[in-house]
Coordinates of C-alpha atoms in Angstrom, one line a residue:
M3 CA -0.1 0.1 0.0
A4 CA 1.1 3.3 -0.9
M5 CA 2.5 5.5 1.8
K6 CA -0.1 8.1 3.3
P7 CA 1.0 11.5 2.5
K8 CA 1.0 14.4 5.1
L9 CA -1.4 16.6 3.5
S10 CA -4.4 16.4 1.2
I11 CA -5.9 19.2 -0.7
V12 CA -9.2 19.0 -1.6
L13 CA -10.9 21.5 -4.2
P14 CA -14.6 21.5 -4.9
T15 CA -14.5 21.6 -8.6
Y16 CA -17.6 23.4 -11.0
N17 CA -17.1 24.5 -14.4
V18 CA -13.9 25.5 -13.8
E19 CA -12.4 24.6 -17.3
Q20 CA -10.2 27.7 -18.0
Y21 CA -8.6 28.2 -14.3
I22 CA -7.8 24.3 -13.9
A23 CA -4.1 24.5 -15.3
R24 CA -3.4 27.8 -13.2
C25 CA -4.3 25.8 -10.2
V26 CA -2.2 22.6 -10.7
N27 CA 0.8 24.6 -11.8
S28 CA 0.5 26.7 -8.3
I29 CA 0.6 23.5 -6.6
L30 CA 3.1 21.8 -8.7
R31 CA 5.1 24.3 -7.9
L32 CA 5.5 24.2 -4.1
E33 CA 9.0 22.9 -2.2
F34 CA 6.6 20.6 -0.1
Q35 CA 6.2 17.6 -2.1
N36 CA 4.3 14.8 0.2
Y37 CA 0.4 15.1 -1.0
E38 CA -2.3 14.1 -2.5
V39 CA -4.6 16.9 -4.6
I40 CA -8.2 15.4 -4.7
F41 CA -10.5 17.3 -6.9
V42 CA -14.1 16.9 -6.7
N43 CA -16.0 17.2 -10.1
D44 CA -19.5 18.7 -8.8
G45 CA -21.5 18.0 -11.7
S46 CA -19.8 20.2 -14.0
T47 CA -21.7 21.1 -17.4
D48 CA -18.2 22.5 -18.9
K49 CA -15.2 20.6 -19.8
T50 CA -13.5 20.8 -16.6
K51 CA -13.3 16.9 -16.6
E52 CA -11.6 16.8 -20.2
A53 CA -9.2 20.1 -18.8
F54 CA -8.1 18.5 -16.1
E55 CA -7.2 14.7 -17.9
S56 CA -5.5 16.8 -20.5
L57 CA -3.0 17.7 -18.2
Q58 CA -1.4 14.3 -17.7
L59 CA -0.3 14.6 -14.2
D60 CA 1.2 11.9 -11.9
S61 CA -0.8 9.7 -9.0
R62 CA -0.7 12.1 -6.3
F63 CA -3.7 14.3 -8.4
R64 CA -7.0 12.8 -8.7
M65 CA -10.7 14.2 -9.9
I66 CA -13.8 12.1 -8.4
T67 CA -17.2 13.2 -9.7
T68 CA -20.1 13.4 -7.9
K69 CA -23.4 14.6 -8.8
N70 CA -24.3 18.5 -8.5
A71 CA -25.2 19.4 -4.9
G72 CA -22.9 22.5 -4.4
A73 CA -19.2 23.7 -2.7
G74 CA -20.3 22.0 0.7
H75 CA -21.3 18.5 -0.3
A76 CA -17.9 18.5 -2.8
R77 CA -15.4 19.6 0.1
N78 CA -17.4 16.5 2.6
C79 CA -16.5 14.3 -0.8
G80 CA -13.2 14.7 -0.5
L81 CA -12.7 15.0 3.0
R82 CA -14.6 10.9 3.3
V83 CA -12.0 9.9 0.9
C84 CA -8.9 11.6 1.4
R85 CA -5.8 10.4 3.6
G86 CA -3.6 12.8 5.0
E87 CA -2.5 13.9 8.3
Y88 CA -3.8 17.2 7.5
V89 CA -6.2 18.4 5.2
Y90 CA -6.5 21.9 3.3
F91 CA -9.4 23.6 1.6
M92 CA -8.2 25.1 -2.0
D93 CA -10.8 26.8 -4.1
P94 CA -10.0 25.7 -8.4
D95 CA -10.7 29.0 -9.7
D96 CA -7.6 30.6 -7.1
E97 CA -3.8 29.7 -7.1
L98 CA -1.4 29.7 -4.3
V99 CA 1.3 32.3 -4.5
G100 CA 3.5 30.8 -2.1
D101 CA 4.3 27.4 0.2
P102 CA 2.6 27.8 3.6
F103 CA 3.3 24.4 4.1
I104 CA 7.1 23.8 4.1
K105 CA 7.1 26.2 7.2
G106 CA 3.6 25.6 8.2
L107 CA 3.4 21.7 8.9
P108 CA 6.7 21.5 10.8
L109 CA 5.2 24.4 13.0
L110 CA 2.0 22.4 13.8
D111 CA 4.0 19.4 14.5
R112 CA 5.8 21.0 17.1
N113 CA 3.1 22.1 18.7
E114 CA 1.3 19.4 18.3
A115 CA -1.3 22.0 16.9
D116 CA -4.8 21.2 15.1
L117 CA -5.1 24.3 13.0
L118 CA -2.6 26.6 11.0
F119 CA -3.5 30.4 9.6
F120 CA -1.8 32.0 7.1
G121 CA -2.0 35.1 5.2
Y122 CA -3.2 35.9 1.6
I123 CA -3.6 38.2 -1.4
Q124 CA -7.0 39.4 -2.7
K125 CA -7.8 40.4 -6.3
D126 CA -10.8 42.2 -6.7
M127 CA -12.0 41.2 -10.4
D128 CA -14.9 44.1 -10.3
S129 CA -12.7 46.9 -9.3
C130 CA -8.9 45.7 -10.7
S131 CA -7.7 46.1 -7.1
E132 CA -4.9 44.3 -5.3
T133 CA -4.9 44.1 -1.1
S134 CA -2.5 42.0 0.8
Y135 CA -4.0 40.1 4.2
A136 CA -1.1 38.8 6.9
L137 CA -1.1 38.2 10.5
P138 CA 2.0 40.6 12.1
E139 CA 4.1 37.8 13.8
E140 CA 4.3 33.8 14.2
M141 CA 2.1 33.1 17.2
A142 CA 1.2 29.9 19.1
S143 CA -2.0 29.2 21.4
R144 CA -1.4 26.1 23.9
N145 CA -4.6 26.0 24.7
Q146 CA -8.4 27.4 24.2
K147 CA -7.7 30.2 26.7
E148 CA -4.7 31.6 24.7
F149 CA -6.5 30.5 21.7
R150 CA -9.5 33.0 22.7
A151 CA -7.9 35.6 24.1
E152 CA -4.7 35.9 22.2
L153 CA -3.9 33.9 18.8
F154 CA -7.5 34.2 17.4
I155 CA -8.2 38.1 18.3
Q156 CA -5.0 38.8 16.2
V157 CA -6.8 36.6 13.1
C158 CA -10.1 38.5 13.3
A159 CA -8.3 41.4 13.0
N160 CA -6.0 40.9 10.4
I161 CA -6.8 37.7 8.3
S162 CA -10.3 36.2 7.2
A163 CA -11.6 34.3 10.2
N164 CA -14.7 32.8 7.5
A165 CA -12.8 31.5 4.6
V166 CA -11.2 28.2 5.0
W167 CA -8.6 28.7 2.0
N168 CA -6.7 30.2 4.4
K169 CA -6.2 27.5 7.1
V170 CA -4.7 24.0 7.3
I171 CA -6.3 21.5 10.0
R172 CA -5.6 18.2 11.3
R173 CA -8.2 16.1 9.7
S174 CA -8.2 13.7 13.0
Y175 CA -9.9 16.6 14.9
L176 CA -12.8 17.6 12.0
L177 CA -13.8 13.7 12.4
S178 CA -13.2 13.9 16.4
E179 CA -15.0 16.7 16.5
G180 CA -17.7 15.6 13.5
I181 CA -17.1 18.6 11.4
E182 CA -18.5 19.1 8.2
F183 CA -19.4 21.6 5.8
P184 CA -23.2 22.6 5.9
N185 CA -25.6 22.5 2.8
M186 CA -25.7 25.8 2.4
R187 CA -25.5 28.0 -0.9
A188 CA -24.1 30.9 1.1
G189 CA -22.0 31.1 4.4
Q190 CA -20.9 27.9 4.3
D191 CA -17.6 28.6 4.8
A192 CA -18.0 30.6 8.2
V193 CA -20.4 27.9 9.3
F194 CA -17.6 25.1 9.0
S195 CA -15.1 27.5 10.4
W196 CA -16.8 28.3 13.4
N197 CA -18.1 24.8 14.0
M198 CA -13.9 24.4 14.2
Y199 CA -13.7 27.0 16.5
R200 CA -15.7 26.0 18.7
N201 CA -13.4 24.0 21.0
I202 CA -10.0 24.4 19.7
G203 CA -7.1 25.5 21.5
R204 CA -3.7 24.4 20.0
C205 CA -3.2 26.4 16.8
V206 CA -0.2 28.1 15.3
A207 CA -0.4 31.2 12.9
I208 CA 2.7 32.2 10.3
T209 CA 3.2 35.9 8.5
G210 CA 3.0 36.1 4.6
T211 CA 1.4 35.9 2.1
Y212 CA 0.9 32.5 -0.1
Y213 CA -2.8 32.1 -1.6
C214 CA -4.2 34.6 -4.3
Y215 CA -8.2 34.8 -3.8
Y216 CA -10.1 36.1 -6.8
S217 CA -13.1 37.8 -5.6
H218 CA -16.1 38.6 -7.2
R219 CA -15.1 36.4 -11.1
P220 CA -17.5 36.0 -13.6
G221 CA -19.7 33.2 -13.2
S222 CA -18.9 32.3 -9.6
I223 CA -21.5 31.9 -7.0
R224 CA -20.1 35.5 -5.5
S225 CA -20.8 36.9 -8.8
S226 CA -24.2 35.4 -9.6
Y227 CA -28.0 36.1 -8.0
V228 CA -28.2 33.4 -5.2
A229 CA -31.8 32.8 -3.5
N230 CA -31.9 32.8 0.4
K231 CA -28.1 34.2 0.1
F232 CA -29.3 36.6 3.1
S233 CA -30.9 33.8 5.3
D234 CA -27.7 31.4 4.9
D235 CA -25.6 34.2 5.7
I236 CA -27.6 35.6 8.5
K237 CA -27.2 31.6 10.2
A238 CA -23.3 31.9 9.5
V239 CA -23.1 35.2 11.8
Q240 CA -25.6 34.0 14.1
L241 CA -23.6 31.2 14.8
A242 CA -20.3 33.3 15.0
R243 CA -22.3 35.3 17.9
E244 CA -23.4 32.0 19.4
V245 CA -19.7 30.7 20.1
I246 CA -18.6 34.3 20.9
A247 CA -20.8 34.2 23.9
Q248 CA -19.9 30.4 24.8
W249 CA -16.7 31.7 25.4
H250 CA -17.8 35.0 27.6
M251 CA -15.7 37.1 25.3
G252 CA -18.8 39.2 23.8
D253 CA -16.6 42.3 24.5
Q254 CA -13.3 41.1 23.0
Y255 CA -15.0 40.6 19.9
L256 CA -18.1 43.1 19.6
N257 CA -16.4 44.8 16.2
H258 CA -15.3 41.7 14.7
Y259 CA -19.4 40.6 15.0
V260 CA -20.3 43.6 13.8
S261 CA -18.0 44.0 10.7
F262 CA -19.3 40.7 10.0
A263 CA -22.4 41.4 10.2
V264 CA -22.5 44.7 7.7
Y265 CA -20.5 42.6 5.7
A266 CA -23.4 40.0 5.6
I267 CA -26.2 43.2 4.9
R268 CA -23.6 44.2 2.0
E269 CA -23.7 41.4 0.2
E270 CA -27.5 41.2 0.4
I271 CA -27.0 44.6 -1.1
R272 CA -24.8 43.1 -4.0
N273 CA -27.0 40.3 -4.4
Q274 CA -30.3 42.3 -4.9
M275 CA -28.2 44.6 -7.7
R276 CA -27.2 41.2 -9.3
A277 CA -31.1 40.8 -9.2
K278 CA -31.8 44.5 -11.0
H279 CA -34.9 44.4 -7.7
T280 CA -33.6 46.2 -4.7
D281 CA -36.2 45.7 -1.5
S282 CA -34.8 47.2 1.7
T283 CA -37.3 46.0 3.8
V284 CA -35.8 42.5 3.3
I285 CA -32.8 44.0 5.8
S286 CA -35.0 46.4 7.9
R287 CA -37.0 43.3 9.0
S288 CA -33.9 41.2 9.2
S289 CA -33.4 40.0 13.0
L290 CA -29.6 40.6 12.2
Y291 CA -30.2 44.7 11.4
K292 CA -32.5 44.5 14.4
A293 CA -29.6 42.9 16.8
L294 CA -26.8 45.5 14.9
I295 CA -28.8 48.6 15.8
K296 CA -29.2 47.8 19.3
I297 CA -25.3 47.9 19.7
P298 CA -24.4 50.6 22.0
M299 CA -22.2 52.6 19.7
R300 CA -20.0 54.3 22.5
K301 CA -18.4 50.1 22.8
L302 CA -17.9 50.3 19.1
S303 CA -14.5 51.6 16.7
W304 CA -15.2 54.4 14.6
K305 CA -14.8 52.4 11.5
N306 CA -17.7 50.3 12.7
R307 CA -19.8 53.3 13.7
V308 CA -19.5 54.5 10.5
K309 CA -20.5 50.8 9.2
I310 CA -23.5 50.9 11.1
F311 CA -24.5 54.5 10.1
L312 CA -24.4 53.4 6.3
T313 CA -25.9 50.1 6.8
K314 CA -28.9 51.9 8.7
L315 CA -29.6 54.4 5.7
S316 CA -29.5 51.0 3.7
A317 CA -32.4 49.8 5.7
H318 CA -34.3 52.8 4.7
G319 CA -33.4 52.4 0.8
L320 CA -30.2 54.3 0.8
Y321 CA -28.0 51.6 -1.7
K322 CA -25.7 54.1 -2.8
P323 CA -23.2 55.2 0.2
M324 CA -23.3 51.3 1.2
V325 CA -22.2 50.7 -2.6
L326 CA -19.2 53.3 -1.8
L327 CA -18.6 51.2 1.1
M328 CA -18.2 47.7 -1.2
R329 CA -15.4 49.5 -3.2

């Protein structure tokens, strides 16, 4: 039997024929070599499968095909068949721009940690802008107290806590906690991540940017109208608040919660604009908006005070100020 790989890279794959080569080439450039790569073809209707097969890759790469059921289901399929000690969930329309594994995996081993965080670059395809997000220093937490009070605060302040492509996870931790991706069209990465954070303690973080996330790519779910998206995003925000409340650290994470909630409302405005049918009552009547405006402004950063002010305007149909915030 072949030796088990140290790392499993799992990619949910749907109609991305033109991006497969870029993604695979970024993996092939890695200095770290002890990995397997599992593309889960989520019922693609284009030539994604043919594009993958044309690359003639070695045995570390494979594609399995399922009926179309969404990225969460595809990731769960990959998680069930992968064999690595650690698992990394990447998107096939993005690329690695460095090697977080050559440094990060030994750090995970030395600290007997369950989770690694690293920085990334975000390229916005709408505005053609590029922004880097990185942690200010290498960090490690030995227990839940250190994770919640120190390391994770830096994560929330500097990089995305909700995405999965800037994290490497010990597979046995996911299995022991029974953590999988939910059946949701939106917010699934955040729900997965916050369920993962709930009981975790030993984690590490490295500096630097190692991944390029292409946001608002034409044809992606974030650039298309999605029915019930707002209700899914609200579930994700509510879960984050529930976990923070369980930790009894509401004040420490209040600004992060507000930023997450405003982001969900901003994305609903984007979603409505894609459908060319705006209805501000969807925002004003939501439980998320009602909870947001009850938060005492004196507890918030000036940036979040401005965000809530713009959110209140959008709830009264004045979308343009919030649109400016999107840029």
